[in-house]
Coordinates of C-alpha atoms and ligand atoms in Angstrom, one line a residue:
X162 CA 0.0 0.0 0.0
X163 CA 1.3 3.3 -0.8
X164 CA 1.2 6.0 1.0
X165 CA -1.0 9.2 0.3
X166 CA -0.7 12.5 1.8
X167 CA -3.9 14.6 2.5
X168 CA -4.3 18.5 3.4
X169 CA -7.8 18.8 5.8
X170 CA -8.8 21.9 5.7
X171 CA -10.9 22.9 8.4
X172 CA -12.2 25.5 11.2
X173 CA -12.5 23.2 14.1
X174 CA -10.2 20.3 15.6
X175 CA -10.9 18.8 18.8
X176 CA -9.1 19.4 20.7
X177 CA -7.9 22.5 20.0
X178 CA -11.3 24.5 19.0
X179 CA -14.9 22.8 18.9
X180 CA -18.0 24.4 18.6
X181 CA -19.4 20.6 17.6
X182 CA -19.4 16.9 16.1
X183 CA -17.2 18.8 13.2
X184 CA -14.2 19.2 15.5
X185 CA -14.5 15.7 16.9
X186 CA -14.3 14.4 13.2
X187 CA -11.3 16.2 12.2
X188 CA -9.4 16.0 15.3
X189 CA -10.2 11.6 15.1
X190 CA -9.8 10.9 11.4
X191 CA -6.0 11.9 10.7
X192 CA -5.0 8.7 13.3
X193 CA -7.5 6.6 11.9
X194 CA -6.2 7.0 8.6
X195 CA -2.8 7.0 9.5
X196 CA -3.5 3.2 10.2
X197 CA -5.0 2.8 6.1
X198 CA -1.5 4.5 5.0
X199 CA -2.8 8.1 4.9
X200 CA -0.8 10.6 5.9
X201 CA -2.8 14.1 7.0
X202 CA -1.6 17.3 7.5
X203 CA -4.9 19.8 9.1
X204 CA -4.8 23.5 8.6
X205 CA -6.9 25.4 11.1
X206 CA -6.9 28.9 12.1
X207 CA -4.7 30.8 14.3
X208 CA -7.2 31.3 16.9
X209 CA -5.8 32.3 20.2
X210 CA -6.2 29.2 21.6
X211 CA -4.8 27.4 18.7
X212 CA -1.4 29.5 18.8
X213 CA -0.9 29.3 22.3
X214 CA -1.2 25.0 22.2
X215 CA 1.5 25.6 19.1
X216 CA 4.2 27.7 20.9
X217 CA 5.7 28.4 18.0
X218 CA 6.2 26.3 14.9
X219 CA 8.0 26.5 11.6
X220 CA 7.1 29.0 9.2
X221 CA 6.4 26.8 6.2
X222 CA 4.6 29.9 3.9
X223 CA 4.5 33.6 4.0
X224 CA 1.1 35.6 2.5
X225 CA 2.3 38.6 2.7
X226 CA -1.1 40.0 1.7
X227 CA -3.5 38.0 2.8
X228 CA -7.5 39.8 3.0
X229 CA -6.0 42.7 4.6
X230 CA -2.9 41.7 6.4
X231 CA 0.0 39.8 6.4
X232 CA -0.1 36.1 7.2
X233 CA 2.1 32.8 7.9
X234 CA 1.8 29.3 7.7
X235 CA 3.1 27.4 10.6
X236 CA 3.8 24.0 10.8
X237 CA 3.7 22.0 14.3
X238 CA 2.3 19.2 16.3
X239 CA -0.1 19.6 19.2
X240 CA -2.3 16.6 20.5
X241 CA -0.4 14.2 18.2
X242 CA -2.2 16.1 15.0
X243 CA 0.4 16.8 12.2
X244 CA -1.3 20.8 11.8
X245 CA -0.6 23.7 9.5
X246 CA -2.1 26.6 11.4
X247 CA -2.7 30.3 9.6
X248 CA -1.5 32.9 11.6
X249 CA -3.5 35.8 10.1
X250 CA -3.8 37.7 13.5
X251 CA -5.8 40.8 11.5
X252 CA -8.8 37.9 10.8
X253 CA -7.8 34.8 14.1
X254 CA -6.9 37.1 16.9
X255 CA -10.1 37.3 18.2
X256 CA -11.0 34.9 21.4
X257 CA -13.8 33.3 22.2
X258 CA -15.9 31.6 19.7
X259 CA -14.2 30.6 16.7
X260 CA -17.3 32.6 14.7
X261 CA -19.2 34.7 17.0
X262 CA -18.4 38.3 18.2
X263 CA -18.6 39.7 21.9
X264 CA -22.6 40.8 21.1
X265 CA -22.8 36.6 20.4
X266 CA -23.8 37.8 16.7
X267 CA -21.3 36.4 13.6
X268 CA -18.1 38.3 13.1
X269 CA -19.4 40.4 9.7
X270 CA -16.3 39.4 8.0
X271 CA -17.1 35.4 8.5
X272 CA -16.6 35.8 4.4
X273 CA -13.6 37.3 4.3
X274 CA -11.4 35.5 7.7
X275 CA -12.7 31.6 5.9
X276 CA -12.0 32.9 2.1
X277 CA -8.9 33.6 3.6
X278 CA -8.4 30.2 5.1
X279 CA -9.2 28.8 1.8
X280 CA -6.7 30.7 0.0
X281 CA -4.0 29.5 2.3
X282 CA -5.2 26.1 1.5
X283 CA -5.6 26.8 -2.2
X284 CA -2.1 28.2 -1.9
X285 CA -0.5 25.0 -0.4
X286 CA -1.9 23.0 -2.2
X287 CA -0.4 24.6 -5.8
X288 CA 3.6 25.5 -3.9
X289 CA 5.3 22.2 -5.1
X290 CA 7.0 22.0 -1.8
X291 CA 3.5 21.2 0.7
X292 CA 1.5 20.0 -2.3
X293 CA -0.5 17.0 -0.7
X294 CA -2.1 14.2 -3.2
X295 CA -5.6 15.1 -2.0
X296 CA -7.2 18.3 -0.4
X297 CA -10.4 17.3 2.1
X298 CA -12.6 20.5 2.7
X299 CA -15.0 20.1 5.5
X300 CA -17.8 22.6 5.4
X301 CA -18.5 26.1 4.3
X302 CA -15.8 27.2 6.2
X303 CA -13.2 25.2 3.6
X304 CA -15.8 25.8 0.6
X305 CA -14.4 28.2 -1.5
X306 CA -10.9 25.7 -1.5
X307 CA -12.3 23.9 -4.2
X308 CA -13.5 27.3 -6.3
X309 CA -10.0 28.9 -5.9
X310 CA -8.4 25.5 -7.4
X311 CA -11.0 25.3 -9.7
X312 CA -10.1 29.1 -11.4
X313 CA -6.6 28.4 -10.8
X314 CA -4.0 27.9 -13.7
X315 CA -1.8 25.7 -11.6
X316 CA -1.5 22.4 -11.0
X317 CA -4.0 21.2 -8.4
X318 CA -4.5 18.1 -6.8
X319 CA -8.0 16.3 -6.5
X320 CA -10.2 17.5 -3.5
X321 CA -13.2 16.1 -1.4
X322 CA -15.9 18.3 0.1
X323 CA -17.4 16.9 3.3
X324 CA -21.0 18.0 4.9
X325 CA -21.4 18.2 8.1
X326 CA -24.2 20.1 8.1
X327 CA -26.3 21.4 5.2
X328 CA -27.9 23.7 7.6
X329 CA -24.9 26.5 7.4
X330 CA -24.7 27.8 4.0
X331 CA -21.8 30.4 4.7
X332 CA -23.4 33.2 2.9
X333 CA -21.7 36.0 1.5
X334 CA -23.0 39.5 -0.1
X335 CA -22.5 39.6 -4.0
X336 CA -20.9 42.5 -3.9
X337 CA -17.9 40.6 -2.3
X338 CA -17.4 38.5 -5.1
X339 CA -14.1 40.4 -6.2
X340 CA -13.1 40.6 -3.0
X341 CA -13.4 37.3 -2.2
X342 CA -10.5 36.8 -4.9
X343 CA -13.7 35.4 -7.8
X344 CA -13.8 35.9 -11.2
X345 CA -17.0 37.9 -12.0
X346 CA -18.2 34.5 -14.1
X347 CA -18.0 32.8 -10.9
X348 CA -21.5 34.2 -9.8
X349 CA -23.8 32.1 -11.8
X350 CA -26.1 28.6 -11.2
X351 CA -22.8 26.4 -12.0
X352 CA -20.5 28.4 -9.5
X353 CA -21.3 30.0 -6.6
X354 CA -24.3 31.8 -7.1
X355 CA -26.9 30.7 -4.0
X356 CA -30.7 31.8 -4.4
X357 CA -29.3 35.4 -5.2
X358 CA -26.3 35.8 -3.2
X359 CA -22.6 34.1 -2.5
X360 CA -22.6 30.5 -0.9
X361 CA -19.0 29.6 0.6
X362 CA -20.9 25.9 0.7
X363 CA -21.7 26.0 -2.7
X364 CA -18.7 26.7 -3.8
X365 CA -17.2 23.2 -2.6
X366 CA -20.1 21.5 -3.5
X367 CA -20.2 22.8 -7.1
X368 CA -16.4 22.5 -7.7
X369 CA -15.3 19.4 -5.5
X370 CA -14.2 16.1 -7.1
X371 CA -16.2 14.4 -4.8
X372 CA -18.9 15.3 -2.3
X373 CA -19.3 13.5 1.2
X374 CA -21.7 13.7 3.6
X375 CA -21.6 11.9 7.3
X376 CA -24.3 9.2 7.0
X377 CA -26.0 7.2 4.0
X378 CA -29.2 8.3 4.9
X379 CA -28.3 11.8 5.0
X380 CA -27.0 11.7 1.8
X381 CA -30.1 10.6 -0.3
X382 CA -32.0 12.9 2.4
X383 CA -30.4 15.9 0.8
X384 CA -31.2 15.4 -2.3
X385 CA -34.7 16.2 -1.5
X386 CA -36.7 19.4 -1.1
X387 CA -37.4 18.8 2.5
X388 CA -33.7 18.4 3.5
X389 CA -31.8 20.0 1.0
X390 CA -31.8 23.6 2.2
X391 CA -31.6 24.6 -0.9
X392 CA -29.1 23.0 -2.2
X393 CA -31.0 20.0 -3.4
X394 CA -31.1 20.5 -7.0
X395 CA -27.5 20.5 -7.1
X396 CA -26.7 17.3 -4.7
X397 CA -29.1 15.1 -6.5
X398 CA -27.2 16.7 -10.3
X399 CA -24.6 15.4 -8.1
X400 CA -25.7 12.4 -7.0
X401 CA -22.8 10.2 -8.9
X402 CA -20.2 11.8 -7.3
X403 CA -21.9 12.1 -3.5
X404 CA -21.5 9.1 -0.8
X405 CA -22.3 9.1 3.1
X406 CA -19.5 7.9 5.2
X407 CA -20.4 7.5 8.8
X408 CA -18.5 9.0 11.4
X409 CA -17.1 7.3 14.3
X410 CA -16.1 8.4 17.8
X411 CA -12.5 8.6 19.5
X412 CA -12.9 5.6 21.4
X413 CA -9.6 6.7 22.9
X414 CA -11.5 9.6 24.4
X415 CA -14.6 8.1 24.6
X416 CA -13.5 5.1 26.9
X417 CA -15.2 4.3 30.0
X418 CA -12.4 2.3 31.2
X419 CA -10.4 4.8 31.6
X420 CA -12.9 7.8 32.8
X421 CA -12.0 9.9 36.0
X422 CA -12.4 8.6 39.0
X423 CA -11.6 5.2 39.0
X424 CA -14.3 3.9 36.7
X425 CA -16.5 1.2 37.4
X426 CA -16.5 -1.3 34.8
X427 CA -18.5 -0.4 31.8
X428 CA -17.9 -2.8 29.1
X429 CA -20.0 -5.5 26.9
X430 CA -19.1 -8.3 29.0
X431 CA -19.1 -5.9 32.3
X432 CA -21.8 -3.4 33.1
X433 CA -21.7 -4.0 37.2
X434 CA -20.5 -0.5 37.6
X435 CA -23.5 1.2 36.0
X436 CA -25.5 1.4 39.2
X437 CA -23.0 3.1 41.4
X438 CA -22.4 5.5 37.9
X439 CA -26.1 5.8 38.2
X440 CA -26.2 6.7 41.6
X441 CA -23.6 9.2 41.5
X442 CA -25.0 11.2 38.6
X443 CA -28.1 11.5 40.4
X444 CA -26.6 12.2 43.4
X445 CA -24.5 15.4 41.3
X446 CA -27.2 17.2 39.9
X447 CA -29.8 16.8 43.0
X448 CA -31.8 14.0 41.2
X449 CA -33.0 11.4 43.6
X450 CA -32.0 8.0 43.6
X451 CA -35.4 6.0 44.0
X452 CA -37.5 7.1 41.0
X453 CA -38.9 3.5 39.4
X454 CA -38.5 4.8 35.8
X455 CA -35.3 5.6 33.4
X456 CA -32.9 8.2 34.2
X457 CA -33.1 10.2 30.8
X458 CA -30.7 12.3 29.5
X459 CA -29.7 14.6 26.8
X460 CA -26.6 16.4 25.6
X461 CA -27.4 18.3 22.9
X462 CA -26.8 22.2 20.8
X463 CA -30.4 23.1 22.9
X464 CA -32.0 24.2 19.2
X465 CA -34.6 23.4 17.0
X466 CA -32.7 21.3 15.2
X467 CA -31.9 18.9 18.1
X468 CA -35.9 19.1 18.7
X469 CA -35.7 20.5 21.9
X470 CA -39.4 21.9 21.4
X471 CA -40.2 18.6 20.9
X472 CA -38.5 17.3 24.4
X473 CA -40.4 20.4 26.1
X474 CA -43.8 19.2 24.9
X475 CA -42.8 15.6 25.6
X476 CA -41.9 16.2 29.5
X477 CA -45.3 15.4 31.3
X478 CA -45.0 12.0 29.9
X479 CA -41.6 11.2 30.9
X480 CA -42.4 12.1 34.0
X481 CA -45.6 10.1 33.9
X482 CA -43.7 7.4 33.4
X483 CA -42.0 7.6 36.5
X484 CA -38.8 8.6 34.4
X485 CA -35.8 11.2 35.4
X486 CA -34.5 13.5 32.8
X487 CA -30.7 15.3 33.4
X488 CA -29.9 17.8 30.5
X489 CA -26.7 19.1 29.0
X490 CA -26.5 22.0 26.7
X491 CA -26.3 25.4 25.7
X492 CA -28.4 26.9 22.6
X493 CA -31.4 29.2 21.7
X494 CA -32.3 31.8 24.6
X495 CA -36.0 30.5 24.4
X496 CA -35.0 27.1 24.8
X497 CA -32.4 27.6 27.5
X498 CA -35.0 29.7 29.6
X499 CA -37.9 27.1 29.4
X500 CA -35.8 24.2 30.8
X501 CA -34.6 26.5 33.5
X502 CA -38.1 26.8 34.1
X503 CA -38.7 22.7 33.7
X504 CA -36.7 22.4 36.4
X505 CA -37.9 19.8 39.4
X506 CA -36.4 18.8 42.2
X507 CA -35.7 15.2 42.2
X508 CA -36.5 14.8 38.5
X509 CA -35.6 16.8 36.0
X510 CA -32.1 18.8 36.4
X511 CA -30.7 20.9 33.7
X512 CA -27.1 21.8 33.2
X513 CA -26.9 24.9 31.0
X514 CA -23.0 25.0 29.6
X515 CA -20.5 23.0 28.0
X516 CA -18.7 20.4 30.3
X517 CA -16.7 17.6 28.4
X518 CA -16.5 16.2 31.5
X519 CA -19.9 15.8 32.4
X520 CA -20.7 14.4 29.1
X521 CA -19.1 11.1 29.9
X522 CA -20.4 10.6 33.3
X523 CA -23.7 11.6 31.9
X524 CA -23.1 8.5 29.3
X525 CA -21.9 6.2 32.3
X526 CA -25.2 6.9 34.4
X527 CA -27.6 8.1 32.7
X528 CA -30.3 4.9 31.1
X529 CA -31.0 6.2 27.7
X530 CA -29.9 9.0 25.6
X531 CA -33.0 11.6 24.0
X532 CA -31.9 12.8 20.4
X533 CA -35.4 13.8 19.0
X534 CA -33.6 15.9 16.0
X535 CA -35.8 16.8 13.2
X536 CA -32.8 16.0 11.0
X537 CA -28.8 14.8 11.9
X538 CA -26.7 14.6 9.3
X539 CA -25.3 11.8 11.1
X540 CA -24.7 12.6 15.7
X541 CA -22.2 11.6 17.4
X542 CA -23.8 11.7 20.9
X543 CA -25.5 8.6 20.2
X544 CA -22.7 6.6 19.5
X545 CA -20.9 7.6 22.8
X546 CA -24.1 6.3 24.5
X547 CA -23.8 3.0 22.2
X548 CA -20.4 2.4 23.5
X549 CA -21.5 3.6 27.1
X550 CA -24.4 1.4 27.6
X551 CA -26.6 4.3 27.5
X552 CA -29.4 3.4 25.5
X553 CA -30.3 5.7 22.7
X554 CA -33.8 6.9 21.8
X555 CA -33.4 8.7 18.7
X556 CA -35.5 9.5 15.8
X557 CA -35.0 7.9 12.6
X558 CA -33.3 10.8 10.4
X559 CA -29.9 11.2 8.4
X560 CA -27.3 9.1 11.0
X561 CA -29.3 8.5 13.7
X562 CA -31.4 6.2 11.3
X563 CA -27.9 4.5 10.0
X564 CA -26.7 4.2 14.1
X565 CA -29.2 2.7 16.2
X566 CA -31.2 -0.4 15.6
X567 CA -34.9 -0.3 16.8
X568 CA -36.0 -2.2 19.2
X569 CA -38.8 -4.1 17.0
X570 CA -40.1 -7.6 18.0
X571 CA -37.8 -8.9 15.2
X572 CA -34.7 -7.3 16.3
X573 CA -35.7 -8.3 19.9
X574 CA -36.2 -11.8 18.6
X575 CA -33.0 -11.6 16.8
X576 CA -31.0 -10.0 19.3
X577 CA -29.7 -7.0 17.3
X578 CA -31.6 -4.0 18.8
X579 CA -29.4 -1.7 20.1
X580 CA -31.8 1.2 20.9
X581 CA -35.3 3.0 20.6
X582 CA -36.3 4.8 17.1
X583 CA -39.5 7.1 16.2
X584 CA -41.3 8.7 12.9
X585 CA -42.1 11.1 12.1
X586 CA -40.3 13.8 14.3
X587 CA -43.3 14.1 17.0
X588 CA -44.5 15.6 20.3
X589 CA -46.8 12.7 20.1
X590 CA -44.3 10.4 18.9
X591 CA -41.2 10.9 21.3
X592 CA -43.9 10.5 23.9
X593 CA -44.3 7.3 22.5
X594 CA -40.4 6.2 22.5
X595 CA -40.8 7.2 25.9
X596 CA -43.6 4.9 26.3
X597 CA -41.9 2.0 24.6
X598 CA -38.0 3.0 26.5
X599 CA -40.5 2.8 29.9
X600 CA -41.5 -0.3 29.3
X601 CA -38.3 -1.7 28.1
X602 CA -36.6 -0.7 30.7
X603 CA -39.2 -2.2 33.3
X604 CA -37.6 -5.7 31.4
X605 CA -34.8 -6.4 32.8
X606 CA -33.5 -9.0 30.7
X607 CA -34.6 -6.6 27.7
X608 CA -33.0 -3.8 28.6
X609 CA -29.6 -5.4 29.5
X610 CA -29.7 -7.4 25.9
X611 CA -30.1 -3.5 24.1
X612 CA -27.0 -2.2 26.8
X613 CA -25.0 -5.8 25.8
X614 CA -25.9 -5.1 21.7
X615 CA -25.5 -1.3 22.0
X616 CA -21.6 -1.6 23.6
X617 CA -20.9 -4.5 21.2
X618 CA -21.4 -2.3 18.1
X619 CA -18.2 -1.0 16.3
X620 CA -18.7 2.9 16.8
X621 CA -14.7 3.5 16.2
X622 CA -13.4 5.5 13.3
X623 CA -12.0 2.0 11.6
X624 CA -14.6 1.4 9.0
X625 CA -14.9 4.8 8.4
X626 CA -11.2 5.4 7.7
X627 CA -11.2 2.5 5.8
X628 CA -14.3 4.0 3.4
X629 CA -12.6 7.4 3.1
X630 CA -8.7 5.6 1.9
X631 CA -10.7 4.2 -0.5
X632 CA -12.1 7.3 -1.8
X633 CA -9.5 8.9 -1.9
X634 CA -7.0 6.3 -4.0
X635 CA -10.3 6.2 -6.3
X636 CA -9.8 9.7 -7.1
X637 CA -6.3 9.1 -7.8
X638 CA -6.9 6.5 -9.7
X639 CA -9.3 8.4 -11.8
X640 CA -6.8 11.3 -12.5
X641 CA -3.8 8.9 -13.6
Ligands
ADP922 P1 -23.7 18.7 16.5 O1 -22.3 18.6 15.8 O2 -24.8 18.9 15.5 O3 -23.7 19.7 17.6 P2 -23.1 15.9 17.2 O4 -23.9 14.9 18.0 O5 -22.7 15.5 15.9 O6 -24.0 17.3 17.2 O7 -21.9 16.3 18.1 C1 -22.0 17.0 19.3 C2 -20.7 16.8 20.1 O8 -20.7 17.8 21.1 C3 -20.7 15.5 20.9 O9 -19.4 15.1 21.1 C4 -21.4 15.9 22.2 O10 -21.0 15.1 23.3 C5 -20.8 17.3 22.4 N1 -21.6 18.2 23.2 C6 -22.7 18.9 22.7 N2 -23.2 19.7 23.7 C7 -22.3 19.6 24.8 C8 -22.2 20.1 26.1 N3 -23.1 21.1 26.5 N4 -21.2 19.8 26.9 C9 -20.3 18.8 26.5 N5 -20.4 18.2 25.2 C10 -21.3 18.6 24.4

């Protein structure tokens, strides 16, 4: 097997900068692949907290003139990631969120600080020197990557545009076109014209090689009207050269056996420690240890995507059913504020911020996992709880359809169900998973055969790596 070099190109890597399941993808993959004979180098921004893990680094590339200021490439190792990081300190010097401003609106020059990123990429991937055998865009963030290589007269190497979520077009004003470094051709249907104005998104998905997306069911999903945000009409013009690849998790970092403190055992053959995990959790966030039903939980963006409405509308049951509900989040004021207001001694506890930590002992004690999105390009939460012995209760969209295996009389019978799944995305029908999960879990030798399938399952990124080598030696293959 020979190996291949590949440049990511992306805005988040765990763990240097995550705003979501983006960062945990492109901070996993690169060691994955490394085992398949892929070599990846990641360029991120020089956020503050990016430079700082750094300390330093070699200056690989100098852009002089780079949107407004000069810029360097630097090349170093944090976290055992091979990174190239753009130190543009006019666009990355801002702390915080890697996108949002002090008034938690988007910096107004989102355009400009990811063109900008893209144009280092574009850049490195044309200086014979850093040239990598494939570029892998992930995003709008990394969109316009493919456009620059696309209107460039240089040699450029193949490149793969990933979706992580449809849902964040990266729109730009027309009037930036120039600016953005496009020829005035390049706003039109088959470049990167968007419903009248400037798609970073569409850029990469109308000049990529190849399109990805994070779960086979989300990629026919978004070649519909209802799913495709727009962009429908172009993925399913596409459709030949679009695939879902499912992600995996860092089962390094997702490892119960080697949680703080001293884990009980969680494992497929070993689940004795899930009471005391139980018991602690509860004991944590002021739930109370004697309720007869499941210990819910969720860990979730608190949006409309995720369906939190839904969950809202859906509480009176779950606690109905003698059920316990500990959340995890941060999102939409409105949201936020009504499950403050949910909040009940004893039964339903609510933990508004982001705590990595809390996560896993949420996945260690917690019975089942809620994801109620109205659509999920593919989760990741779900296959922590997999791994965890948490069941998940999910609806059956994008990944979450590809992830979990309902718990039907069949796959009962058959001994494959891993989890609970409901359609459509429903008040009425996540009360009705929450029926089911009830009843379930009143069966003990039920509910320990869906925590015995569920930690059994291969969530690691091994298949997954596997799928995307072989992508990418099919697109070399196609250009020799
Ligand atoms: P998305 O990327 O749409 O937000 P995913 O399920 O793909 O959703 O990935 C979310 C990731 O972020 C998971 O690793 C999840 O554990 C984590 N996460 C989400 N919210 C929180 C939070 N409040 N605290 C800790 N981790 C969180």
């Amino acid at each position: 097997m020979t190996a291949l070099s590949v440049l990511s190109v992306a805005a988040e890597v765990f763990p240097l900068v995550k705003t979501g399941g983006l960062a945990d993808v492109t901070g996993a993959l690169p060691a994955a692949l490394a085992a398949e004979g892929v070599i990846v180098r990641t360029l991120l921004p020089g956020y503050p907290a990016v430079m700082a893990a750094i300390k330093g680094g070699k200056v690989v590339l100098s852009l002089p003139s780079l949107f407004g200021g000069g810029a360097r490439v630097l090349a170093a190792t944090a976290h055992g990631l091979d990174l190239l990081v753009l130190d543009a300190p006019h666009l990355f010097d801002r702390p915080g969120n890697p996108y949002l401003g002090p008034d938690g609106r988007d910096w107004p020059d989102n355009p400009i600080r990811f063109a900008a990123l893209a144009r280092a990429a574009a850049t490195i991937a044309t200086t014979p020197a850093l040239r990598p055998d494939i570029v892998h865009c992930h995003d709008w963030q990394s969109g316009l990557v493919p456009a620059y290589l696309h209107y460039t007269a240089a040699k450029a190497p193949p490149t793969v545009m990933t979706v992580h979520n449809l849902a964040f077009p990266g729109k730009a004003a027309p009037s930036l076109l120039a600016t953005l470094g496009l020829p005035p051709h390049a706003y039109a249907i088959d470049g990167v014209e968007f419903h009248g104005t400037i798609s970073l998104l569409k850029a990469g998905l109308q000049f990529a090689d190849r399109i990805t997306t994070v779960s086979p069911t989300y990629a026919t999903e978004i070649q519909t009207r209802d799913a495709g945000m727009g962009f429908d009409g172009l993925l399913h013009h596409r459709a030949a050269a679009l695939t879902g690849i499912l992600n995996g998790i860092d089962t390094t970092i997702w490892n119960p056996a080697t949680d703080p403190p001293p884990p009980p055992p969680l494992s497929a053959t070993d689940r004795t420690g899930r009471p005391a995990n139980k018991a602690a959790l509860q004991r944590e966030l002021g739930l109370s240890t004697d309720a007869p039903g499941p210990l819910f939980a969720v860990i979730s963006r608190l949006t409309h995507q995720k369906g939190m409405d839904l969950l809202l509308e859906a509480l009176p049951t779950l606690l109905r059913q003698g059920g316990q509900l500990a959340v995890l989040g941060t999102g939409e004021a409105w949201i936020e504020s009504a499950l403050r207001d949910a909040v009940s001694p004893g039964r339903i506890a609510c933990v508004l911020g982001y705590d990595e930590a809390l996560a896993h002992r949420i996945q260690a004690g917690a019975d089942a996992l809620l994801v109620p999105s109205r659509f999920e390009p593919c989760g990741l939460t779900q296959l922590c709880a997999l791994r965890y012995g948490c069941v998940p209760v999910v609806a059956r969209v994008g990944g979450l359809a590809d992830t979990v295996i309902d718990a039907n009389p069949a796959a009962l019978a058959a001994g494959v169900a891993t989890g609970i799944q409901f359609a459509p995305e429903s008040a009425s029908q996540l009360e009705a998973a929450i029926r089911r999960t009830a009843a379930l879990y009143s069966d003990s030798t039920a509910w320990l055969a869906l925590q015995a399938n569920g930690t059994a399952t291969d969530v690691s990124w091994r298949g997954p790596a596997r799928q995307y080598a072989a992508l990418y030696r099919s697109l070399l293959a196609a250009r020799a």
